[in-house]
Amino acid sequence: MKATSIAKHEKSFFDTGRDTAGKEFILTPSSVSIKGSHEKMPYVQCRTKNGDTSFYVKEKHTKNQIVLHYTAGYLKGDVAALSRPNHRVSVPFIIARNGTILNMWSSAFWAYHLGSRAVGGNTNGGRRTIAIEMSNIGFLKRIGDNLVTVYNDNDVYCHISDTQFYTQLDIPFRGEQYFATHTAKQYKSLALLLKYLTAEYNIPASFLPEDKRYGIVAEEELVNFRGITSHVNYRSSGKWDIGPAFDWDQLINQL
């Protein structure tokens, strides 16, 4: 899908409440106050129309960490993948490129989101962390003057001259050099969501030091870290979310 078509794609989801698998959702705009501040966080409650809750676990566990992801997809497919019945691979929050925060289920509950090879274990990690997915196609491949998605060499995302849609790294990250950018609205919403979650669960609004931020972290250090991490800290390979192409300074400054 072209980057210029994503807004229309997202609007279709918000207009119909239907994902790519045909599942229907009830979308309810809402807001919540952020503890210790005068700010409110707007969000959209996203619940399956048929009442299915089998894609997450209704158990409450103490949370000590927030883990950032990107979806490697587009919103309707993101929602479909993260609400597969009985799959239990999901997250409580998805941030659309238009900045809308979708709340899929209560952040007090849990689901698998780190993967079977995750540092510290997928189950324990899922229980003690809160996952946030940002809708983003991820890394891109250059073919001629086009950047295409990993899914198909004919799936053109943008032209190499469309620099607003991608970041080119000087040093490749895990073998990849081109990454789709996140939108300014996503950064703003992510910062607001992090303010809410850190206050709500008494999690420090702190990040791993930059020399450890983009790679695997030793188990004891990672499991005991209280703050904000990303998926790459839990997986040594096969994942690129969220590395140095992400504008960490923008997020930290807003937070």
Coordinates of N, CA, C and O in Angstrom, one line a residue, residues 123-197:
T123 N 5.5 -15.7 28.7 CA 4.4 -15.7 29.7 C 4.6 -14.7 30.8 O 3.8 -13.7 31.0
N124 N 5.8 -14.8 31.4 CA 6.1 -13.9 32.5 C 6.2 -12.4 32.0 O 5.8 -11.5 32.7
G125 N 6.8 -12.3 30.8 CA 6.9 -11.0 30.3 C 5.6 -10.4 29.9 O 5.4 -9.2 30.2
G126 N 4.7 -11.2 29.4 CA 3.4 -10.7 29.0 C 2.6 -10.2 30.3 O 1.9 -9.2 30.2
R127 N 2.8 -10.9 31.3 CA 2.0 -10.6 32.5 C 2.5 -9.4 33.2 O 1.6 -8.6 33.7
R128 N 3.8 -9.1 33.2 CA 4.3 -7.9 34.0 C 4.4 -6.7 33.2 O 4.8 -5.6 33.7
T129 N 4.2 -6.7 31.9 CA 4.4 -5.6 31.0 C 3.0 -5.1 30.4 O 2.1 -5.9 30.3
I130 N 3.1 -3.9 29.9 CA 1.9 -3.4 29.1 C 2.5 -3.1 27.7 O 3.5 -2.3 27.6
A131 N 1.9 -3.6 26.7 CA 2.4 -3.5 25.3 C 1.6 -2.4 24.6 O 0.4 -2.3 24.7
I132 N 2.3 -1.6 23.8 CA 1.7 -0.6 22.9 C 2.2 -0.9 21.5 O 3.4 -1.1 21.3
E133 N 1.3 -1.0 20.5 CA 1.6 -1.2 19.1 C 1.3 0.1 18.4 O 0.3 0.7 18.5
M134 N 2.3 0.6 17.6 CA 2.1 1.7 16.7 C 1.9 1.2 15.3 O 2.7 0.4 14.8
S135 N 0.9 1.6 14.7 CA 0.6 1.1 13.3 C 1.7 1.7 12.4 O 1.8 2.9 12.1
N136 N 2.5 0.8 11.8 CA 3.6 1.2 11.0 C 4.1 -0.1 10.2 O 4.1 -1.1 10.8
I137 N 4.4 0.1 8.9 CA 4.7 -1.0 8.1 C 6.1 -1.6 8.4 O 6.5 -2.7 8.0
G138 N 7.0 -0.8 9.0 CA 8.3 -1.3 9.4 C 9.4 -1.0 8.4 O 9.4 0.1 7.7
F139 N 10.3 -1.9 8.2 CA 11.4 -1.6 7.3 C 11.0 -1.8 5.9 O 10.1 -2.6 5.5
L140 N 11.7 -1.1 5.0 CA 11.4 -1.1 3.6 C 12.6 -1.5 2.8 O 13.8 -1.4 3.2
K141 N 12.4 -2.0 1.6 CA 13.5 -2.4 0.7 C 13.5 -1.4 -0.5 O 12.5 -1.1 -1.0
R142 N 14.7 -1.1 -0.9 CA 14.9 -0.2 -2.1 C 15.0 -1.1 -3.4 O 15.9 -1.9 -3.5
I143 N 14.1 -0.8 -4.3 CA 14.2 -1.4 -5.6 C 14.1 -0.3 -6.7 O 13.1 0.3 -6.8
G144 N 15.3 0.0 -7.3 CA 15.3 1.1 -8.2 C 15.2 2.4 -7.4 O 15.8 2.6 -6.4
D145 N 14.2 3.2 -7.8 CA 13.9 4.4 -7.0 C 12.7 4.3 -6.2 O 12.2 5.4 -5.7
N146 N 12.2 3.1 -6.0 CA 11.1 2.9 -5.1 C 11.5 2.2 -3.8 O 12.4 1.4 -3.8
L147 N 10.7 2.5 -2.8 CA 10.8 1.7 -1.5 C 9.6 0.8 -1.4 O 8.4 1.3 -1.5
V148 N 9.8 -0.5 -1.3 CA 8.7 -1.4 -1.2 C 8.6 -2.1 0.1 O 9.6 -2.1 0.9
T149 N 7.5 -2.7 0.5 CA 7.3 -3.4 1.7 C 8.0 -4.7 1.7 O 8.2 -5.3 0.6
V150 N 8.2 -5.3 2.8 CA 8.8 -6.6 2.9 C 7.9 -7.7 2.3 O 8.3 -8.8 2.0
Y151 N 6.6 -7.4 2.2 CA 5.7 -8.4 1.8 C 5.6 -8.7 0.3 O 5.3 -9.8 -0.1
N152 N 6.0 -7.7 -0.5 CA 5.9 -7.9 -1.9 C 6.8 -6.9 -2.6 O 6.7 -5.7 -2.4
D153 N 7.6 -7.4 -3.6 CA 8.5 -6.4 -4.3 C 7.7 -5.4 -5.2 O 8.3 -4.4 -5.6
N154 N 6.5 -5.7 -5.4 CA 5.6 -4.8 -6.2 C 4.8 -3.9 -5.4 O 4.0 -3.1 -5.9
D155 N 4.9 -4.1 -4.0 CA 4.1 -3.3 -3.1 C 4.8 -2.0 -2.8 O 5.5 -1.9 -1.8
V156 N 4.6 -1.0 -3.6 CA 5.4 0.2 -3.5 C 4.8 1.1 -2.4 O 3.6 1.3 -2.3
Y157 N 5.7 1.4 -1.4 CA 5.3 2.3 -0.3 C 5.4 3.8 -0.7 O 4.6 4.6 -0.4
C158 N 6.6 4.1 -1.3 CA 6.8 5.5 -1.7 C 8.0 5.5 -2.6 O 8.7 4.5 -2.8
H159 N 8.2 6.7 -3.2 CA 9.4 6.9 -4.1 C 10.5 7.4 -3.2 O 10.3 8.0 -2.1
I160 N 11.7 7.2 -3.7 CA 12.9 7.6 -2.9 C 12.9 9.1 -2.6 O 13.5 9.5 -1.6
S161 N 12.2 9.8 -3.4 CA 12.2 11.3 -3.2 C 11.2 11.7 -2.1 O 11.2 12.9 -1.7
D162 N 10.3 10.8 -1.7 CA 9.3 11.1 -0.7 C 9.9 10.9 0.7 O 9.5 10.1 1.5
T163 N 10.8 11.8 1.0 CA 11.6 11.6 2.3 C 10.8 11.8 3.5 O 11.2 11.4 4.6
Q164 N 9.6 12.3 3.4 CA 8.7 12.5 4.6 C 8.2 11.1 5.1 O 7.7 11.0 6.2
F165 N 8.2 10.1 4.2 CA 7.6 8.9 4.5 C 8.6 7.8 5.1 O 8.1 6.7 5.4
Y166 N 9.8 8.1 5.1 CA 10.8 7.1 5.5 C 12.0 7.7 6.2 O 12.3 8.9 6.0
T167 N 12.8 6.9 6.9 CA 14.0 7.3 7.5 C 15.1 6.4 6.9 O 14.9 5.2 6.9
Q168 N 16.2 7.0 6.5 CA 17.3 6.2 6.0 C 18.5 6.3 7.0 O 18.9 7.4 7.3
L169 N 18.8 5.1 7.5 CA 19.9 5.1 8.5 C 21.3 5.1 7.9 O 21.5 4.5 6.8
D170 N 22.2 5.8 8.5 CA 23.6 5.8 8.0 C 24.2 4.4 8.2 O 25.0 3.9 7.4
I171 N 23.9 3.8 9.4 CA 24.4 2.4 9.7 C 23.1 1.5 9.8 O 22.2 1.8 10.6
P172 N 23.1 0.5 8.9 CA 21.9 -0.4 9.0 C 21.6 -1.0 10.3 O 22.6 -1.2 11.1
F173 N 20.4 -1.1 10.7 CA 20.0 -1.7 11.9 C 19.4 -3.1 11.7 O 18.5 -3.3 10.9
R174 N 20.1 -4.1 12.2 CA 19.8 -5.5 12.0 C 19.6 -5.8 10.5 O 18.7 -6.5 10.1
G175 N 20.5 -5.2 9.7 CA 20.6 -5.5 8.3 C 19.7 -4.6 7.5 O 19.7 -4.8 6.2
E176 N 18.9 -3.7 8.1 CA 18.0 -2.9 7.3 C 18.3 -1.4 7.4 O 18.7 -1.0 8.5
Q177 N 18.1 -0.7 6.3 CA 18.6 0.7 6.3 C 17.4 1.7 6.1 O 17.5 2.8 6.6
Y178 N 16.3 1.2 5.6 CA 15.1 2.1 5.3 C 13.9 1.7 6.2 O 13.6 0.5 6.2
F179 N 13.4 2.7 6.9 CA 12.2 2.4 7.8 C 11.1 3.4 7.6 O 11.4 4.6 7.4
A180 N 9.9 3.0 7.5 CA 8.8 3.9 7.4 C 8.7 4.8 8.6 O 8.9 4.3 9.8
T181 N 8.5 6.1 8.5 CA 8.4 7.0 9.6 C 7.0 6.8 10.3 O 6.0 6.4 9.7
H182 N 7.0 7.2 11.6 CA 5.8 7.4 12.3 C 5.4 8.8 12.2 O 6.2 9.7 11.8
T183 N 4.1 9.1 12.4 CA 3.6 10.4 12.2 C 3.7 11.3 13.4 O 3.9 10.7 14.5
A184 N 3.7 12.6 13.2 CA 3.8 13.5 14.4 C 2.6 13.2 15.4 O 2.8 13.3 16.6
K185 N 1.4 12.9 14.8 CA 0.3 12.6 15.7 C 0.5 11.4 16.5 O 0.0 11.3 17.6
Q186 N 1.2 10.4 15.9 CA 1.5 9.2 16.7 C 2.4 9.5 17.9 O 2.2 8.9 19.0
Y187 N 3.4 10.3 17.6 CA 4.4 10.6 18.7 C 3.6 11.3 19.8 O 3.8 11.1 21.0
K188 N 2.8 12.3 19.4 CA 2.0 13.0 20.4 C 1.1 12.1 21.2 O 1.1 12.2 22.5
S189 N 0.4 11.2 20.6 CA -0.5 10.3 21.3 C 0.3 9.3 22.1 O -0.2 9.0 23.2
L190 N 1.4 8.8 21.6 CA 2.2 7.9 22.4 C 2.7 8.5 23.7 O 2.7 7.9 24.8
A191 N 3.2 9.8 23.6 CA 3.6 10.5 24.8 C 2.5 10.6 25.8 O 2.7 10.4 27.0
L192 N 1.3 10.9 25.3 CA 0.2 11.1 26.2 C -0.2 9.8 26.8 O -0.5 9.7 28.1
L193 N -0.2 8.7 26.1 CA -0.5 7.4 26.6 C 0.5 6.9 27.6 O 0.2 6.3 28.6
L194 N 1.8 7.2 27.4 CA 2.8 6.9 28.3 C 2.7 7.7 29.6 O 2.9 7.1 30.7
K195 N 2.3 8.9 29.5 CA 2.0 9.7 30.7 C 0.9 9.1 31.5 O 1.0 8.9 32.8
Y196 N -0.2 8.6 30.9 CA -1.3 8.0 31.5 C -0.9 6.7 32.2 O -1.2 6.5 33.4
L197 N -0.2 5.8 31.5 CA 0.2 4.5 32.0 C 1.2 4.6 33.1 O 1.1 3.8 34.1

